[in-house]
Amino acid sequence: MEPTQLLGFIKAEMTQRKRVSNTQSSSQNKRQSVPLASQEEDDDSTFTQPSSSQVQRGLERFTPAQVDQKTAEVVQFFLVRDQKKIPVRRADLVKHVLKDYRNIYPEIMKRAARTFDQVFGLKIVEIDSKNHMYILVNKLETAEAPPITNPTNPKTGLLFVVLSLIFMKGGAVRENLIWNTLKKLRVDAGEKHEEFGDVKKAITDEFVRQRYLEYVRIPHTEPVEFEFRWGQRAEVEVSKVKILEFMGELHDQDPQSWTQQFREAHSGSSQSAPSNR
């Protein structure tokens, strides 16, 4: 099933369900915010951001060619991670790439950012200031239309559906609701799908590692239950305005009728460049 077919199928299913039952109303349960458990060990604690004087002294230790070479290695590290949509952690960058160049980290990042901007048309965006995690974003997509707005492969179409459901349900959705909704769309998480492969693994593992989704345990549940939330990458790459417009088409309804979602989608939150702090 192609991404456009999946989204089109959702519209057809929604239309059919409206015909079957036009009287059922859905209520959204208000839930308290659940603290997000960190899935990363903080092995960045040994790194201290060097001061400008430390950077200057550090630069004196290396030749311009050595600094350029290390910058190229950082750029390559980002590109390799970006192929699998895996965010880059500062801790990994320092440990595996910078090593003895850690005292000139800010200068290396500045040069890498300039390379991405001028050569690749990409922008380094810090999506987690606490754990210092970065992703690459296409500058044109950032300015015009986020990449997830128009799905270009099957898994992206699947992700768009899951993110749309989470957004419309107030930002957090229990795991079983995701599986039940997909099953109504003839995508069974318990079976291998010809386009998506292992659906459950894609959603609970792949999309989570890529930071499109957060998979969070709900406290005080027995047996243990989990819920999904938007991940940090989704907040940067996905247009809530486009999701709301899409849902309006599905339901043949004015997007402004979803007051809370409309206000959130048009709140004007902007993407920010890495702080290098």
Short mmCIF file of C-alpha atoms in Angstrom, two decimals:
data_model
loop_
_atom_site.label_atom_id
_atom_site.label_comp_id
_atom_site.label_asym_id
_atom_site.label_seq_id
_atom_site.Cartn_x
_atom_site.Cartn_y
_atom_site.Cartn_z
CA MET A 1 0.00 0.00 0.00
CA GLU A 2 1.54 3.31 -1.09
CA PRO A 3 1.60 6.25 1.39
CA THR A 4 -0.96 8.16 -0.64
CA GLN A 5 -3.09 5.03 -0.84
CA LEU A 6 -2.91 4.62 2.95
CA LEU A 7 -3.98 8.21 3.57
CA GLY A 8 -6.67 7.90 0.92
CA PHE A 9 -7.84 4.65 2.49
CA ILE A 10 -8.16 6.38 5.86
CA LYS A 11 -10.45 8.95 4.27
CA ALA A 12 -12.57 6.22 2.69
CA GLU A 13 -12.79 4.31 5.98
CA MET A 14 -13.76 7.44 7.90
CA THR A 15 -16.45 8.25 5.35
CA GLN A 16 -17.84 4.71 5.60
CA ARG A 17 -17.86 4.78 9.39
CA LYS A 18 -19.75 8.09 9.36
CA ARG A 19 -22.42 6.49 7.21
CA VAL A 20 -22.72 3.50 9.55
CA SER A 21 -23.02 5.55 12.69
CA ASN A 22 -23.68 9.21 12.75
CA THR A 23 -24.84 9.42 16.31
CA GLN A 24 -21.84 8.18 18.28
CA SER A 25 -19.79 10.86 19.97
CA SER A 26 -16.27 10.51 21.29
CA SER A 27 -15.05 12.04 24.53
CA GLN A 28 -11.45 12.85 25.23
CA ASN A 29 -10.26 11.99 28.72
CA LYS A 30 -8.13 14.62 30.36
CA ARG A 31 -5.02 13.00 31.74
CA GLN A 32 -2.29 14.30 33.91
CA SER A 33 1.10 14.75 32.35
CA VAL A 34 3.38 11.78 32.86
CA PRO A 35 7.04 12.54 33.44
CA LEU A 36 9.02 11.37 30.44
CA ALA A 37 11.52 8.74 31.45
CA SER A 38 14.92 9.31 29.90
CA GLN A 39 15.96 6.43 27.67
CA GLU A 40 19.53 7.68 27.43
CA GLU A 41 22.24 7.35 30.01
CA ASP A 42 23.83 10.69 30.74
CA ASP A 43 27.37 9.89 29.72
CA ASP A 44 27.86 13.50 28.64
CA SER A 45 28.47 14.66 32.22
CA THR A 46 32.25 14.50 31.88
CA PHE A 47 32.23 17.04 29.03
CA THR A 48 32.42 20.70 29.91
CA GLN A 49 31.76 23.24 27.20
CA PRO A 50 35.10 25.01 26.62
CA SER A 51 35.33 28.75 26.97
CA SER A 52 36.36 30.98 24.07
CA SER A 53 39.87 31.31 25.51
CA GLN A 54 40.14 27.52 25.81
CA VAL A 55 39.01 27.15 22.21
CA GLN A 56 41.61 29.68 21.09
CA ARG A 57 44.38 27.85 22.96
CA GLY A 58 43.11 24.56 21.56
CA LEU A 59 43.24 25.84 17.99
CA GLU A 60 46.88 26.73 18.47
CA ARG A 61 47.64 23.02 19.00
CA PHE A 62 46.42 22.00 15.56
CA THR A 63 47.18 23.01 12.00
CA PRO A 64 44.37 24.42 9.79
CA ALA A 65 44.49 21.18 7.78
CA GLN A 66 43.94 19.10 10.92
CA VAL A 67 40.94 21.21 11.96
CA ASP A 68 39.48 20.92 8.46
CA GLN A 69 39.96 17.15 8.52
CA LYS A 70 38.24 16.82 11.88
CA THR A 71 35.37 19.01 10.66
CA ALA A 72 34.98 16.70 7.65
CA GLU A 73 34.83 13.70 10.00
CA VAL A 74 32.07 15.36 12.02
CA VAL A 75 30.11 16.12 8.85
CA GLN A 76 30.46 12.49 7.73
CA PHE A 77 29.32 11.26 11.16
CA PHE A 78 26.19 13.39 10.91
CA LEU A 79 25.43 12.22 7.37
CA VAL A 80 25.80 8.53 8.26
CA ARG A 81 23.46 8.92 11.24
CA ASP A 82 21.00 10.95 9.18
CA GLN A 83 20.62 8.13 6.64
CA LYS A 84 18.84 6.14 9.36
CA LYS A 85 17.27 9.26 10.94
CA ILE A 86 19.21 8.66 14.16
CA PRO A 87 19.86 11.86 16.15
CA VAL A 88 23.48 12.71 16.93
CA ARG A 89 24.36 13.01 20.62
CA ARG A 90 27.13 15.35 21.67
CA ALA A 91 28.48 12.61 23.95
CA ASP A 92 28.88 10.24 20.97
CA LEU A 93 30.40 13.00 18.86
CA VAL A 94 33.02 13.81 21.52
CA LYS A 95 33.78 10.17 22.32
CA HIS A 96 33.91 8.67 18.83
CA VAL A 97 34.91 11.56 16.56
CA LEU A 98 36.37 14.60 18.31
CA LYS A 99 38.47 12.76 20.92
CA ASP A 100 41.61 14.91 21.38
CA TYR A 101 39.85 17.82 19.64
CA ARG A 102 37.17 18.18 22.31
CA ASN A 103 38.53 21.53 23.47
CA ILE A 104 37.67 23.08 20.12
CA TYR A 105 34.18 21.53 19.96
CA PRO A 106 32.37 24.88 19.43
CA GLU A 107 34.64 25.81 16.52
CA ILE A 108 34.25 22.40 14.89
CA MET A 109 30.45 22.58 15.20
CA LYS A 110 30.41 26.10 13.77
CA ARG A 111 32.43 24.98 10.75
CA ALA A 112 30.32 21.84 10.32
CA ALA A 113 27.13 23.92 10.41
CA ARG A 114 28.57 26.22 7.75
CA THR A 115 29.45 23.22 5.57
CA PHE A 116 25.94 21.79 5.84
CA ASP A 117 24.47 25.18 5.03
CA GLN A 118 26.64 26.03 2.03
CA VAL A 119 27.30 22.57 0.54
CA PHE A 120 24.28 20.43 1.42
CA GLY A 121 21.52 22.98 2.04
CA LEU A 122 20.97 21.43 5.47
CA LYS A 123 20.61 22.92 8.94
CA ILE A 124 21.79 21.43 12.24
CA VAL A 125 18.95 21.64 14.77
CA GLU A 126 19.30 20.85 18.47
CA ILE A 127 16.16 18.91 19.45
CA ASP A 128 17.18 18.17 23.04
CA SER A 129 19.10 20.87 24.92
CA LYS A 130 19.41 18.71 28.04
CA ASN A 131 21.08 15.73 26.37
CA HIS A 132 22.47 17.79 23.49
CA MET A 133 20.99 15.87 20.59
CA TYR A 134 21.07 17.14 17.01
CA ILE A 135 19.39 16.33 13.70
CA LEU A 136 19.75 17.58 10.15
CA VAL A 137 16.82 19.38 8.55
CA ASN A 138 16.47 20.37 4.90
CA LYS A 139 16.43 24.18 4.82
CA LEU A 140 13.90 24.27 1.97
CA GLU A 141 11.58 21.86 3.75
CA THR A 142 11.89 23.92 6.92
CA ALA A 143 10.94 27.11 5.10
CA GLU A 144 8.23 25.71 2.85
CA ALA A 145 6.77 22.38 3.95
CA PRO A 146 8.02 19.93 6.59
CA PRO A 147 9.15 16.60 5.07
CA ILE A 148 6.55 14.46 6.85
CA THR A 149 3.67 16.53 5.46
CA ASN A 150 3.77 14.68 2.14
CA PRO A 151 4.84 11.08 2.82
CA THR A 152 7.28 9.73 0.22
CA ASN A 153 7.64 6.12 1.40
CA PRO A 154 5.37 3.56 3.08
CA LYS A 155 6.80 3.85 6.60
CA THR A 156 6.56 7.64 6.48
CA GLY A 157 2.88 7.29 5.62
CA LEU A 158 2.44 4.97 8.61
CA LEU A 159 4.25 7.45 10.86
CA PHE A 160 2.07 10.30 9.63
CA VAL A 161 -1.06 8.37 10.60
CA VAL A 162 0.24 7.63 14.11
CA LEU A 163 1.36 11.23 14.69
CA SER A 164 -2.01 12.53 13.45
CA LEU A 165 -3.87 10.30 15.90
CA ILE A 166 -1.68 11.43 18.81
CA PHE A 167 -2.10 15.10 17.93
CA MET A 168 -5.88 14.89 17.61
CA LYS A 169 -6.16 12.99 20.93
CA GLY A 170 -4.43 15.73 22.90
CA GLY A 171 -0.80 14.68 22.71
CA ALA A 172 -0.82 11.23 24.34
CA VAL A 173 -2.42 7.99 23.17
CA ARG A 174 -2.47 4.60 24.88
CA GLU A 175 -0.71 1.86 22.97
CA ASN A 176 -3.78 -0.32 22.50
CA LEU A 177 -5.66 2.55 20.83
CA ILE A 178 -2.88 2.82 18.23
CA TRP A 179 -3.08 -0.90 17.42
CA ASN A 180 -6.91 -0.90 17.33
CA THR A 181 -6.99 2.13 15.02
CA LEU A 182 -4.46 0.63 12.63
CA LYS A 183 -6.38 -2.67 12.62
CA LYS A 184 -9.49 -0.83 11.45
CA LEU A 185 -7.31 0.41 8.57
CA ARG A 186 -6.35 -3.21 7.85
CA VAL A 187 -2.85 -2.80 9.25
CA ASP A 188 -2.42 -5.50 11.90
CA ALA A 189 0.48 -4.91 14.30
CA GLY A 190 0.61 -8.64 14.99
CA GLU A 191 1.25 -9.57 11.38
CA LYS A 192 4.07 -8.77 8.95
CA HIS A 193 2.86 -6.14 6.47
CA GLU A 194 4.05 -6.31 2.86
CA GLU A 195 4.85 -2.57 2.79
CA PHE A 196 5.68 -1.70 6.41
CA GLY A 197 7.27 -4.99 7.48
CA ASP A 198 7.07 -5.51 11.25
CA VAL A 199 4.57 -2.76 12.12
CA LYS A 200 4.93 -3.06 15.88
CA LYS A 201 8.72 -2.93 15.73
CA ALA A 202 8.64 0.06 13.37
CA ILE A 203 6.43 2.03 15.75
CA THR A 204 7.81 1.00 19.17
CA ASP A 205 11.48 0.74 18.19
CA GLU A 206 12.45 2.40 14.90
CA PHE A 207 10.33 5.56 15.19
CA VAL A 208 11.29 5.87 18.86
CA ARG A 209 15.03 5.62 18.16
CA GLN A 210 14.61 8.22 15.42
CA ARG A 211 12.88 10.47 17.98
CA TYR A 212 9.66 10.76 15.99
CA LEU A 213 7.81 9.09 18.87
CA GLU A 214 8.16 8.71 22.62
CA TYR A 215 7.06 5.37 24.09
CA VAL A 216 6.30 6.05 27.74
CA ARG A 217 5.21 3.76 30.57
CA ILE A 218 2.03 4.92 32.29
CA PRO A 219 2.57 4.99 36.07
CA HIS A 220 0.50 2.84 38.44
CA THR A 221 -0.89 0.50 35.76
CA GLU A 222 -1.14 -3.25 36.30
CA PRO A 223 -0.55 -4.94 33.97
CA VAL A 224 1.93 -2.37 32.70
CA GLU A 225 0.59 -0.06 29.98
CA PHE A 226 2.38 2.34 27.66
CA GLU A 227 1.40 5.43 25.71
CA PHE A 228 2.80 7.25 22.71
CA ARG A 229 3.67 10.93 22.44
CA TRP A 230 5.29 13.07 19.77
CA GLY A 231 9.07 12.83 19.82
CA GLN A 232 11.52 15.71 19.59
CA ARG A 233 12.21 15.18 15.88
CA ALA A 234 8.50 15.23 15.07
CA GLU A 235 8.15 18.61 16.79
CA VAL A 236 10.73 19.96 14.35
CA GLU A 237 9.78 18.17 11.13
CA VAL A 238 6.01 17.71 11.22
CA SER A 239 3.46 20.42 10.46
CA LYS A 240 0.52 20.35 12.86
CA VAL A 241 -1.27 22.79 10.57
CA LYS A 242 -1.10 20.29 7.70
CA ILE A 243 -2.27 17.46 9.96
CA LEU A 244 -5.27 19.54 11.02
CA GLU A 245 -6.07 20.40 7.40
CA PHE A 246 -5.86 16.71 6.52
CA MET A 247 -8.18 15.76 9.39
CA GLY A 248 -10.59 18.47 8.28
CA GLU A 249 -10.76 16.84 4.85
CA LEU A 250 -11.28 13.40 6.39
CA HIS A 251 -14.21 14.55 8.50
CA ASP A 252 -15.47 17.19 6.05
CA GLN A 253 -15.14 19.64 8.91
CA ASP A 254 -13.67 23.10 9.44
CA PRO A 255 -10.23 22.70 11.13
CA GLN A 256 -11.14 25.57 13.46
CA SER A 257 -13.86 23.39 15.00
CA TRP A 258 -11.07 21.58 16.87
CA THR A 259 -10.37 24.61 19.01
CA GLN A 260 -7.52 23.26 21.11
CA GLN A 261 -5.68 21.64 18.20
CA PHE A 262 -6.19 24.68 15.98
CA ARG A 263 -4.72 26.97 18.63
CA GLU A 264 -1.74 24.65 19.13
CA ALA A 265 -1.13 24.25 15.39
CA HIS A 266 -1.09 28.01 14.88
CA SER A 267 0.86 28.89 18.00
CA GLY A 268 3.82 29.86 15.84
CA SER A 269 6.43 27.67 17.48
CA SER A 270 9.62 27.94 15.50
CA GLN A 271 12.64 25.76 14.99
CA SER A 272 15.88 26.84 16.55
CA ALA A 273 19.49 26.42 15.56
CA PRO A 274 21.91 24.52 17.77
CA SER A 275 23.08 26.52 20.74
CA ASN A 276 26.45 24.72 20.98
CA ARG A 277 26.25 25.04 24.74
#
